[in-house]
Coordinates of C-alpha atoms in Angstrom, one line a residue:
M1 CA -0.5 -3.5 26.4
V2 CA -2.9 -4.9 23.8
A3 CA -5.7 -5.3 26.4
Q4 CA -5.3 -1.7 27.4
V5 CA -5.5 -0.6 23.7
I6 CA -8.7 -2.5 23.3
R7 CA -10.2 -1.1 26.5
N8 CA -9.3 2.4 25.3
V9 CA -10.9 1.8 21.9
F10 CA -14.2 0.7 23.2
S11 CA -14.4 3.2 26.1
A12 CA -13.7 6.1 23.7
K13 CA -16.6 8.3 22.7
L14 CA -17.5 8.4 19.0
S15 CA -16.1 11.7 17.8
T16 CA -18.1 14.0 15.5
K17 CA -14.9 15.5 14.2
Y18 CA -14.9 13.4 11.0
Q19 CA -18.3 11.6 11.2
G20 CA -19.7 11.8 7.7
I21 CA -18.1 15.3 7.1
V22 CA -15.1 15.9 4.9
Q23 CA -13.1 18.6 6.6
N24 CA -11.0 21.4 5.1
L25 CA -10.6 19.9 1.6
T26 CA -10.2 23.3 0.1
N27 CA -6.9 23.6 2.0
K28 CA -5.4 20.5 0.6
A29 CA -3.0 20.5 -2.3
P30 CA -4.3 18.8 -5.4
I31 CA -2.9 15.3 -6.0
P32 CA -1.3 14.7 -9.5
I33 CA -1.4 11.5 -11.4
R34 CA 2.2 10.7 -12.4
H35 CA 3.4 8.5 -15.2
F36 CA 6.7 6.6 -15.2
D37 CA 8.7 4.2 -17.3
F38 CA 11.1 2.3 -15.1
K39 CA 12.6 0.4 -18.0
F40 CA 12.9 -2.8 -16.0
N41 CA 15.8 -5.2 -16.7
P42 CA 15.4 -8.8 -15.4
A43 CA 19.2 -9.2 -15.2
E44 CA 19.3 -6.4 -12.6
L45 CA 17.0 -8.0 -10.0
D46 CA 18.4 -8.2 -6.5
Q47 CA 16.8 -11.3 -5.1
K48 CA 17.8 -10.2 -1.6
F49 CA 16.7 -6.6 -2.1
F50 CA 15.2 -6.1 1.4
L51 CA 18.2 -5.8 3.8
N52 CA 20.0 -8.8 2.1
K53 CA 17.3 -11.2 3.2
E54 CA 15.7 -13.7 0.7
L55 CA 12.4 -14.3 2.6
A56 CA 11.8 -10.7 3.5
T57 CA 12.4 -9.8 -0.1
S58 CA 10.1 -12.6 -1.2
Y59 CA 7.3 -11.0 0.9
F60 CA 7.6 -7.8 -1.1
H61 CA 7.6 -9.7 -4.3
A62 CA 4.5 -11.5 -3.2
L63 CA 3.1 -8.1 -2.3
S64 CA 3.9 -6.8 -5.7
I65 CA 1.8 -9.6 -7.2
F66 CA -1.1 -9.5 -4.8
L67 CA -1.4 -5.7 -4.6
T68 CA -2.4 -5.4 -8.2
F69 CA -5.6 -7.2 -7.3
G70 CA -6.1 -5.0 -4.2
E71 CA -5.5 -1.9 -6.3
D72 CA -8.1 -3.1 -8.8
V73 CA -10.6 -3.4 -6.0
V74 CA -9.8 0.1 -4.9
I75 CA -10.2 1.4 -8.5
E76 CA -13.5 -0.4 -9.2
T77 CA -14.9 0.5 -5.8
A78 CA -13.9 4.2 -6.2
R79 CA -15.4 4.4 -9.7
H80 CA -18.6 2.9 -8.5
H81 CA -19.0 5.3 -5.5
R82 CA -17.7 8.4 -7.3
E83 CA -21.1 9.2 -8.7
F84 CA -22.6 9.4 -5.2
I85 CA -20.1 12.1 -4.1
N86 CA -21.5 15.6 -4.1
D87 CA -18.5 17.5 -2.9
P88 CA -16.6 18.4 -6.1
I89 CA -13.2 18.5 -4.4
L90 CA -13.6 15.1 -2.8
K91 CA -14.7 13.8 -6.2
Q92 CA -11.6 15.3 -7.8
R93 CA -9.4 13.7 -5.1
L94 CA -11.1 10.4 -5.6
T95 CA -10.3 10.6 -9.3
S96 CA -6.7 11.2 -8.4
L97 CA -6.8 8.1 -6.2
I98 CA -8.1 6.1 -9.1
G99 CA -5.4 7.4 -11.4
Q100 CA -2.6 6.8 -9.0
E101 CA -3.7 3.3 -8.2
A102 CA -4.2 2.5 -11.9
I103 CA -0.5 3.5 -12.6
H104 CA 0.6 1.5 -9.5
S105 CA -1.2 -1.6 -10.9
K106 CA 0.3 -1.1 -14.4
I107 CA 3.9 -0.6 -13.1
H108 CA 3.8 -3.6 -10.7
N109 CA 2.3 -5.8 -13.4
Q110 CA 5.2 -4.8 -15.6
F111 CA 7.7 -5.6 -12.8
N112 CA 6.0 -8.9 -12.2
D113 CA 6.0 -9.9 -15.8
E114 CA 9.3 -8.5 -17.0
V115 CA 11.4 -9.1 -13.9
L116 CA 9.9 -11.6 -11.4
K117 CA 8.6 -14.1 -14.0
E118 CA 11.8 -14.0 -16.0
N119 CA 13.7 -14.9 -12.8
G120 CA 11.6 -17.9 -12.0
Y121 CA 9.1 -16.5 -9.5
P122 CA 5.8 -18.3 -9.6
V123 CA 3.9 -15.2 -10.7
E124 CA 1.1 -17.0 -12.5
L125 CA 0.5 -19.4 -9.7
L126 CA 0.0 -16.6 -7.2
R127 CA -2.1 -14.7 -9.7
A128 CA -4.3 -17.7 -10.1
I129 CA -4.8 -18.1 -6.4
A130 CA -5.5 -14.3 -5.9
D131 CA -7.9 -14.3 -8.9
K132 CA -10.1 -17.0 -7.3
V133 CA -10.0 -15.3 -3.9
F134 CA -11.1 -12.0 -5.3
E135 CA -13.6 -13.4 -7.8
Y136 CA -15.4 -15.6 -5.4
G137 CA -14.7 -13.7 -2.2
I138 CA -14.0 -9.9 -2.4
Y139 CA -16.2 -9.2 -5.5
K140 CA -19.1 -11.0 -4.0
L141 CA -19.3 -8.6 -1.0
P142 CA -21.9 -5.9 -1.0
H143 CA -20.8 -2.5 -2.2
S144 CA -20.9 -1.0 1.3
M145 CA -18.4 -3.7 2.4
Q146 CA -16.2 -3.2 -0.6
L147 CA -16.1 0.5 0.3
S148 CA -15.0 -0.4 3.8
L149 CA -12.4 -2.8 2.5
M150 CA -11.0 -0.1 0.3
A151 CA -10.5 2.1 3.3
G152 CA -9.0 -0.7 5.3
I153 CA -6.5 -1.6 2.5
E154 CA -5.5 2.1 2.2
H155 CA -4.9 2.2 6.0
Y156 CA -2.4 -0.7 5.7
T157 CA -0.6 0.9 2.7
A158 CA -0.4 4.2 4.6
V159 CA 1.1 2.5 7.6
L160 CA 3.6 0.6 5.4
A161 CA 4.4 3.9 3.6
E162 CA 5.0 5.8 6.8
F163 CA 7.3 3.0 8.1
M164 CA 9.3 3.0 4.9
M165 CA 9.7 6.8 4.9
Q166 CA 10.9 6.6 8.5
H167 CA 13.4 3.8 7.6
E168 CA 14.6 4.7 4.2
E169 CA 17.8 2.6 4.8
Y170 CA 15.6 -0.5 4.4
L171 CA 15.3 0.3 0.7
L172 CA 18.6 2.1 0.0
G173 CA 20.8 -0.8 0.9
S174 CA 20.4 -2.5 -2.5
Q175 CA 22.0 -1.6 -5.9
D176 CA 18.8 -2.6 -7.6
E177 CA 17.9 1.0 -8.6
R178 CA 14.8 0.4 -10.5
Q179 CA 13.1 -1.8 -7.9
R180 CA 14.2 0.7 -5.2
A181 CA 12.7 3.6 -7.2
M182 CA 9.5 1.7 -7.8
W183 CA 8.9 1.0 -4.1
M184 CA 9.9 4.5 -3.0
W185 CA 7.5 6.1 -5.6
H186 CA 4.8 3.8 -4.5
M187 CA 5.3 4.6 -0.8
L188 CA 5.3 8.3 -1.6
E189 CA 1.9 8.2 -3.4
E190 CA 0.3 5.9 -0.8
S191 CA 1.1 8.4 1.8
E192 CA 0.0 11.3 -0.5
H193 CA -3.5 9.9 -0.9
K194 CA -3.8 8.1 2.4
D195 CA -7.0 9.9 3.5
I196 CA -9.1 9.8 0.4
A197 CA -10.6 6.4 0.6
Y198 CA -11.4 7.0 4.3
D199 CA -13.0 10.4 3.6
V200 CA -15.2 8.8 1.0
F201 CA -16.2 6.0 3.4
L202 CA -17.1 8.7 6.0
E203 CA -19.0 10.7 3.5
L204 CA -21.1 7.8 2.2
S205 CA -21.3 5.5 5.3
G206 CA -19.4 6.2 8.4
D207 CA -20.8 3.1 10.1
Y208 CA -18.2 2.0 12.7
W209 CA -18.8 -1.7 12.6
V210 CA -18.8 -1.8 8.8
R211 CA -15.5 0.0 8.9
I212 CA -14.0 -2.5 11.4
T213 CA -15.3 -5.5 9.3
G214 CA -13.5 -4.1 6.3
F215 CA -10.4 -3.6 8.3
L216 CA -10.4 -7.2 9.4
L217 CA -10.8 -8.4 5.8
A218 CA -7.9 -6.1 4.8
S219 CA -5.9 -7.6 7.7
L220 CA -6.6 -11.1 6.5
T221 CA -5.6 -10.3 3.0
I222 CA -2.4 -8.4 3.7
L223 CA -1.1 -10.1 6.9
G224 CA -2.5 -13.5 5.9
G225 CA -2.6 -14.0 2.1
V226 CA 0.4 -12.0 1.2
S227 CA 2.5 -13.5 4.0
L228 CA 1.5 -17.0 2.9
G229 CA 2.5 -16.3 -0.6
G230 CA 5.8 -14.7 0.5
Y231 CA 6.7 -17.5 2.7
L232 CA 5.9 -20.2 0.2
M233 CA 7.5 -18.6 -2.9
P234 CA 11.2 -19.3 -2.0
F235 CA 10.4 -23.0 -1.5
I236 CA 8.5 -23.2 -4.8
R237 CA 11.4 -21.5 -6.6
K238 CA 14.1 -23.5 -4.9
P239 CA 12.9 -26.7 -3.2
S240 CA 16.4 -27.1 -1.8
N241 CA 15.6 -24.3 0.6
L242 CA 13.7 -26.9 2.6
I243 CA 16.9 -28.5 3.7
N244 CA 19.2 -25.5 3.5
P245 CA 20.5 -24.4 7.0
R246 CA 21.5 -21.0 5.7
Y247 CA 17.9 -20.4 4.5
M248 CA 16.5 -21.6 7.8
K249 CA 18.5 -18.8 9.4
D250 CA 17.2 -16.4 6.8
I251 CA 13.7 -17.3 7.8
V252 CA 14.3 -16.3 11.4
E253 CA 16.0 -13.0 10.5
S254 CA 13.5 -12.1 7.8
T255 CA 10.5 -12.8 10.1
A256 CA 12.1 -10.4 12.6
L257 CA 12.4 -7.8 9.9
L258 CA 8.7 -8.2 8.9
F259 CA 7.0 -8.9 12.2
G260 CA 9.5 -8.3 15.0
S261 CA 8.5 -5.7 17.6
E262 CA 11.7 -3.7 17.4
R263 CA 12.6 -3.5 13.7
G264 CA 9.7 -5.3 12.0
V265 CA 7.7 -3.5 9.3
F266 CA 4.4 -4.7 10.7
G267 CA 5.5 -5.7 14.2
S268 CA 6.8 -2.3 15.2
S269 CA 3.8 -0.7 13.5
F270 CA 1.3 -2.8 15.4
M271 CA 0.0 0.0 17.6
H272 CA -0.3 2.3 14.5
I273 CA -2.3 -0.5 12.7
L274 CA -4.6 -0.9 15.7
E275 CA -5.4 2.8 15.8
Y276 CA -7.9 2.1 13.1
L277 CA -10.1 0.6 15.8
R278 CA -10.5 3.9 17.5
P279 CA -13.9 5.3 16.8
S280 CA -12.5 8.8 16.2
F281 CA -9.6 7.6 14.0
H282 CA -8.6 9.5 10.9
P283 CA -5.5 8.9 8.7
N284 CA -4.4 12.5 9.2
D285 CA -4.0 11.9 12.9
H286 CA -0.5 10.8 11.8
D287 CA 1.0 13.9 10.3
T288 CA 3.5 12.9 7.6
T289 CA 3.8 16.4 6.1
K290 CA 7.5 16.7 6.8
Y291 CA 8.2 13.3 5.3
M292 CA 6.3 14.2 2.3
E293 CA 8.2 17.4 1.8
Y294 CA 11.5 15.6 2.2
Y295 CA 10.6 12.7 -0.2
K296 CA 9.0 14.9 -2.9
E297 CA 12.3 16.8 -3.1
R298 CA 14.4 13.6 -2.8
L299 CA 12.5 11.7 -5.4
L300 CA 10.8 14.2 -7.7
N301 CA 13.4 17.0 -8.1
P302 CA 13.8 17.4 -11.9
E303 CA 17.6 17.5 -11.7
T304 CA 18.5 15.4 -8.6
G305 CA 15.5 13.3 -7.8
L306 CA 15.9 9.5 -7.7
L307 CA 12.8 9.2 -9.9
S308 CA 13.7 11.8 -12.5
P309 CA 15.3 9.2 -14.9
Y310 CA 12.0 7.4 -15.1
F311 CA 9.5 10.3 -15.0
L312 CA 7.3 10.9 -18.0
K313 CA 4.5 13.3 -17.2
E314 CA 1.9 14.3 -14.6
F315 CA -1.5 16.0 -14.6
V316 CA -4.1 17.0 -12.0
P317 CA -7.8 16.1 -12.7
P318 CA -10.0 19.2 -12.9
V319 CA -12.5 20.1 -10.2
R320 CA -16.0 19.7 -11.8
A321 CA -19.3 21.0 -10.7
A322 CA -21.3 18.9 -8.3
S323 CA -23.7 17.9 -11.0
A324 CA -21.0 16.7 -13.3

């Protein structure tokens, strides 16, 4: 199956549908920057939040730590390239992306400091590792490659968001309401802005091989670095897990939930991930409109929304003239 996908990818003709041209932005709804206060309480942390599995939950806790660094890359890269965007609506959308990612980074840092660290997770150790990787690796890349990496990271978060919207029971099984609300909000906004980084890349570059190189770097970071942190963290917190038969069983079951071909977050999304290799790929090839409508009502309804207890305010950046 994989061989067939690769043959299809490289036999496909490069489409001009999206090449360097941002399509129909005037028809897109503006994206707001939303502010929340989740009032985290370390005593409420569910250490088996993800389907009652310790290791699978640990992966998402490692993701919460590492993604703040990835979001900072997105923010800095978007700010650097915003001045080169001529289309005022794309520039506005890029500003929304920056704003949403800045709030994501802020909230996850609060969760990491106020909840994970207080429950004995090695937050500072993983931060120190990530800091060196990004300082001496990612930030040394040329701006064109950072732009490609930004688009690649956003592809992975879009795939993850779509999977979670399709499998809401994966997040609803825990009584940890604040952690659940944080992840559902994050998934909603990742899907909401999933095409912006890619459109910016197409507008300013569009080079296929640069795009694929950025995708490979994003894959190494998310599937490699975050996974390594997630798998190591339970042993660092509780060395007794090394000889705990119950935890050994958890490893097998958690790995299936993350990378298994049937139920796995990434395993069952493998073909979706690989679609990025298709020359004519665009994030909007996957239509998540219905999911977005459902989750905006489910999460953001002022009276019944799951996020309403934590919502503070929102605003939409203005559209400025091209010379602004």
